[in-house]
Amino acid sequence: MTCCVCSPEAFRPAPNKRVFGYAVFRSKLGASRGKPIPNLHYMGAETVFTDHAAGHVRNRPGHQFLTMCLRKGDRLILD
């Protein structure tokens, strides 16, 4: 028996869909050592994008890359 963390396919809404995580930190140091990142992985996120909370969300590089990667049917977990 394996846990779901060992098997990210268990969290996918459909066989060809993916699960992403997105976390925003108040400091740049927090973005590199943030505690929510492992939590998002435990909740099924295969890839977690992070950003520093500065400026408008559309101008943040992690959010821009996330919107390029998301496809219809993918799941997004926010922190």
PDB file of N, CA and C in Angstrom, residues 29-74:
ATOM      1  N   LEU A  29      12.846  35.649   0.562  1.00  0.00           N
ATOM      2  CA  LEU A  29      13.443  34.540   1.286  1.00  0.00           C
ATOM      3  C   LEU A  29      12.411  33.439   1.533  1.00  0.00           C
ATOM      4  N   GLY A  30      11.181  33.835   1.836  1.00  0.00           N
ATOM      5  CA  GLY A  30      10.114  32.858   2.065  1.00  0.00           C
ATOM      6  C   GLY A  30       9.786  32.050   0.827  1.00  0.00           C
ATOM      7  N   ALA A  31       9.947  32.642  -0.338  1.00  0.00           N
ATOM      8  CA  ALA A  31       9.659  31.929  -1.580  1.00  0.00           C
ATOM      9  C   ALA A  31      10.641  30.797  -1.820  1.00  0.00           C
ATOM     10  N   SER A  32      11.850  30.926  -1.289  1.00  0.00           N
ATOM     11  CA  SER A  32      12.834  29.858  -1.490  1.00  0.00           C
ATOM     12  C   SER A  32      12.761  28.784  -0.410  1.00  0.00           C
ATOM     13  N   ARG A  33      12.253  29.143   0.780  1.00  0.00           N
ATOM     14  CA  ARG A  33      12.187  28.176   1.878  1.00  0.00           C
ATOM     15  C   ARG A  33      10.772  28.006   2.417  1.00  0.00           C
ATOM     16  N   GLY A  34       9.779  28.279   1.618  1.00  0.00           N
ATOM     17  CA  GLY A  34       8.404  28.298   2.110  1.00  0.00           C
ATOM     18  C   GLY A  34       7.881  26.959   2.577  1.00  0.00           C
ATOM     19  N   LYS A  35       7.212  26.967   3.716  1.00  0.00           N
ATOM     20  CA  LYS A  35       6.614  25.754   4.257  1.00  0.00           C
ATOM     21  C   LYS A  35       5.402  25.269   3.458  1.00  0.00           C
ATOM     22  N   PRO A  36       4.635  26.151   2.800  1.00  0.00           N
ATOM     23  CA  PRO A  36       3.474  25.648   2.058  1.00  0.00           C
ATOM     24  C   PRO A  36       3.831  24.763   0.872  1.00  0.00           C
ATOM     25  N   ILE A  37       5.065  24.844   0.378  1.00  0.00           N
ATOM     26  CA  ILE A  37       5.410  24.060  -0.809  1.00  0.00           C
ATOM     27  C   ILE A  37       5.281  22.562  -0.551  1.00  0.00           C
ATOM     28  N   PRO A  38       5.864  22.011   0.531  1.00  0.00           N
ATOM     29  CA  PRO A  38       5.641  20.581   0.772  1.00  0.00           C
ATOM     30  C   PRO A  38       4.174  20.246   1.021  1.00  0.00           C
ATOM     31  N   ASN A  39       3.443  21.156   1.665  1.00  0.00           N
ATOM     32  CA  ASN A  39       2.020  20.915   1.904  1.00  0.00           C
ATOM     33  C   ASN A  39       1.254  20.806   0.600  1.00  0.00           C
ATOM     34  N   LEU A  40       1.571  21.629  -0.379  1.00  0.00           N
ATOM     35  CA  LEU A  40       0.908  21.545  -1.675  1.00  0.00           C
ATOM     36  C   LEU A  40       1.243  20.227  -2.371  1.00  0.00           C
ATOM     37  N   HIS A  41       2.464  19.764  -2.201  1.00  0.00           N
ATOM     38  CA  HIS A  41       2.826  18.468  -2.773  1.00  0.00           C
ATOM     39  C   HIS A  41       2.048  17.348  -2.089  1.00  0.00           C
ATOM     40  N   TYR A  42       1.871  17.434  -0.772  1.00  0.00           N
ATOM     41  CA  TYR A  42       1.098  16.420  -0.057  1.00  0.00           C
ATOM     42  C   TYR A  42      -0.358  16.416  -0.490  1.00  0.00           C
ATOM     43  N   MET A  43      -0.852  17.555  -0.937  1.00  0.00           N
ATOM     44  CA  MET A  43      -2.232  17.651  -1.390  1.00  0.00           C
ATOM     45  C   MET A  43      -2.370  17.254  -2.855  1.00  0.00           C
ATOM     46  N   GLY A  44      -1.293  16.832  -3.496  1.00  0.00           N
ATOM     47  CA  GLY A  44      -1.389  16.285  -4.834  1.00  0.00           C
ATOM     48  C   GLY A  44      -0.779  17.108  -5.939  1.00  0.00           C
ATOM     49  N   ALA A  45      -0.233  18.278  -5.635  1.00  0.00           N
ATOM     50  CA  ALA A  45       0.358  19.104  -6.684  1.00  0.00           C
ATOM     51  C   ALA A  45       1.643  18.462  -7.188  1.00  0.00           C
ATOM     52  N   GLU A  46       1.711  18.257  -8.489  1.00  0.00           N
ATOM     53  CA  GLU A  46       2.914  17.698  -9.087  1.00  0.00           C
ATOM     54  C   GLU A  46       3.975  18.779  -9.276  1.00  0.00           C
ATOM     55  N   THR A  47       3.545  19.991  -9.586  1.00  0.00           N
ATOM     56  CA  THR A  47       4.431  21.130  -9.784  1.00  0.00           C
ATOM     57  C   THR A  47       3.873  22.304  -8.988  1.00  0.00           C
ATOM     58  N   VAL A  48       4.737  23.008  -8.263  1.00  0.00           N
ATOM     59  CA  VAL A  48       4.313  24.157  -7.468  1.00  0.00           C
ATOM     60  C   VAL A  48       5.039  25.394  -7.981  1.00  0.00           C
ATOM     61  N   PHE A  49       4.280  26.430  -8.326  1.00  0.00           N
ATOM     62  CA  PHE A  49       4.828  27.711  -8.762  1.00  0.00           C
ATOM     63  C   PHE A  49       4.773  28.673  -7.589  1.00  0.00           C
ATOM     64  N   THR A  50       5.826  29.461  -7.421  1.00  0.00           N
ATOM     65  CA  THR A  50       5.873  30.426  -6.318  1.00  0.00           C
ATOM     66  C   THR A  50       6.147  31.824  -6.862  1.00  0.00           C
ATOM     67  N   ASP A  51       5.715  32.800  -6.092  1.00  0.00           N
ATOM     68  CA  ASP A  51       5.936  34.204  -6.426  1.00  0.00           C
ATOM     69  C   ASP A  51       6.169  35.001  -5.156  1.00  0.00           C
ATOM     70  N   HIS A  52       6.804  36.147  -5.339  1.00  0.00           N
ATOM     71  CA  HIS A  52       6.966  37.145  -4.289  1.00  0.00           C
ATOM     72  C   HIS A  52       5.812  38.133  -4.447  1.00  0.00           C
ATOM     73  N   ALA A  53       5.119  38.437  -3.366  1.00  0.00           N
ATOM     74  CA  ALA A  53       3.939  39.303  -3.413  1.00  0.00           C
ATOM     75  C   ALA A  53       4.351  40.760  -3.618  1.00  0.00           C
ATOM     76  N   ALA A  54       4.583  41.121  -4.867  1.00  0.00           N
ATOM     77  CA  ALA A  54       4.923  42.504  -5.205  1.00  0.00           C
ATOM     78  C   ALA A  54       4.273  42.826  -6.540  1.00  0.00           C
ATOM     79  N   GLY A  55       3.568  43.937  -6.577  1.00  0.00           N
ATOM     80  CA  GLY A  55       2.925  44.341  -7.821  1.00  0.00           C
ATOM     81  C   GLY A  55       1.656  43.546  -8.086  1.00  0.00           C
ATOM     82  N   HIS A  56       1.120  43.746  -9.273  1.00  0.00           N
ATOM     83  CA  HIS A  56      -0.114  43.079  -9.675  1.00  0.00           C
ATOM     84  C   HIS A  56       0.166  41.624 -10.001  1.00  0.00           C
ATOM     85  N   VAL A  57      -0.787  40.756  -9.715  1.00  0.00           N
ATOM     86  CA  VAL A  57      -0.584  39.315  -9.901  1.00  0.00           C
ATOM     87  C   VAL A  57      -0.269  38.963 -11.361  1.00  0.00           C
ATOM     88  N   ARG A  58      -0.801  39.692 -12.306  1.00  0.00           N
ATOM     89  CA  ARG A  58      -0.538  39.400 -13.722  1.00  0.00           C
ATOM     90  C   ARG A  58       0.903  39.673 -14.122  1.00  0.00           C
ATOM     91  N   ASN A  59       1.613  40.478 -13.340  1.00  0.00           N
ATOM     92  CA  ASN A  59       3.000  40.812 -13.651  1.00  0.00           C
ATOM     93  C   ASN A  59       4.000  39.903 -12.955  1.00  0.00           C
ATOM     94  N   ARG A  60       3.540  38.953 -12.172  1.00  0.00           N
ATOM     95  CA  ARG A  60       4.446  38.065 -11.451  1.00  0.00           C
ATOM     96  C   ARG A  60       4.877  36.907 -12.356  1.00  0.00           C
ATOM     97  N   PRO A  61       6.163  36.589 -12.376  1.00  0.00           N
ATOM     98  CA  PRO A  61       6.650  35.566 -13.311  1.00  0.00           C
ATOM     99  C   PRO A  61       6.087  34.171 -13.049  1.00  0.00           C
ATOM    100  N   GLY A  62       5.892  33.787 -11.799  1.00  0.00           N
ATOM    101  CA  GLY A  62       5.334  32.465 -11.512  1.00  0.00           C
ATOM    102  C   GLY A  62       3.917  32.324 -12.016  1.00  0.00           C
ATOM    103  N   HIS A  63       3.116  33.379 -11.849  1.00  0.00           N
ATOM    104  CA  HIS A  63       1.728  33.364 -12.324  1.00  0.00           C
ATOM    105  C   HIS A  63       1.681  33.322 -13.850  1.00  0.00           C
ATOM    106  N   GLN A  64       2.558  34.069 -14.501  1.00  0.00           N
ATOM    107  CA  GLN A  64       2.585  34.062 -15.961  1.00  0.00           C
ATOM    108  C   GLN A  64       2.932  32.680 -16.496  1.00  0.00           C
ATOM    109  N   PHE A  65       3.908  32.026 -15.885  1.00  0.00           N
ATOM    110  CA  PHE A  65       4.297  30.689 -16.327  1.00  0.00           C
ATOM    111  C   PHE A  65       3.183  29.681 -16.041  1.00  0.00           C
ATOM    112  N   LEU A  66       2.514  29.842 -14.903  1.00  0.00           N
ATOM    113  CA  LEU A  66       1.408  28.955 -14.564  1.00  0.00           C
ATOM    114  C   LEU A  66       0.286  29.054 -15.589  1.00  0.00           C
ATOM    115  N   THR A  67      -0.072  30.265 -15.989  1.00  0.00           N
ATOM    116  CA  THR A  67      -1.149  30.419 -16.964  1.00  0.00           C
ATOM    117  C   THR A  67      -0.767  29.850 -18.329  1.00  0.00           C
ATOM    118  N   MET A  68       0.525  29.821 -18.648  1.00  0.00           N
ATOM    119  CA  MET A  68       0.952  29.195 -19.904  1.00  0.00           C
ATOM    120  C   MET A  68       0.857  27.674 -19.827  1.00  0.00           C
ATOM    121  N   CYS A  69       1.031  27.104 -18.630  1.00  0.00           N
ATOM    122  CA  CYS A  69       1.047  25.643 -18.471  1.00  0.00           C
ATOM    123  C   CYS A  69      -0.342  25.040 -18.282  1.00  0.00           C
ATOM    124  N   LEU A  70      -1.273  25.802 -17.708  1.00  0.00           N
ATOM    125  CA  LEU A  70      -2.600  25.265 -17.422  1.00  0.00           C
ATOM    126  C   LEU A  70      -3.371  24.949 -18.698  1.00  0.00           C
ATOM    127  N   ARG A  71      -4.040  23.805 -18.672  1.00  0.00           N
ATOM    128  CA  ARG A  71      -4.926  23.417 -19.766  1.00  0.00           C
ATOM    129  C   ARG A  71      -6.312  23.163 -19.179  1.00  0.00           C
ATOM    130  N   LYS A  72      -7.304  23.106 -20.037  1.00  0.00           N
ATOM    131  CA  LYS A  72      -8.661  22.847 -19.594  1.00  0.00           C
ATOM    132  C   LYS A  72      -8.711  21.487 -18.900  1.00  0.00           C
ATOM    133  N   GLY A  73      -9.301  21.461 -17.713  1.00  0.00           N
ATOM    134  CA  GLY A  73      -9.434  20.239 -16.957  1.00  0.00           C
ATOM    135  C   GLY A  73      -8.362  20.013 -15.911  1.00  0.00           C
ATOM    136  N   ASP A  74      -7.277  20.796 -15.947  1.00  0.00           N
ATOM    137  CA  ASP A  74      -6.237  20.686 -14.932  1.00  0.00           C
ATOM    138  C   ASP A  74      -6.768  21.219 -13.608  1.00  0.00           C
TER     139      ASP A  74
END
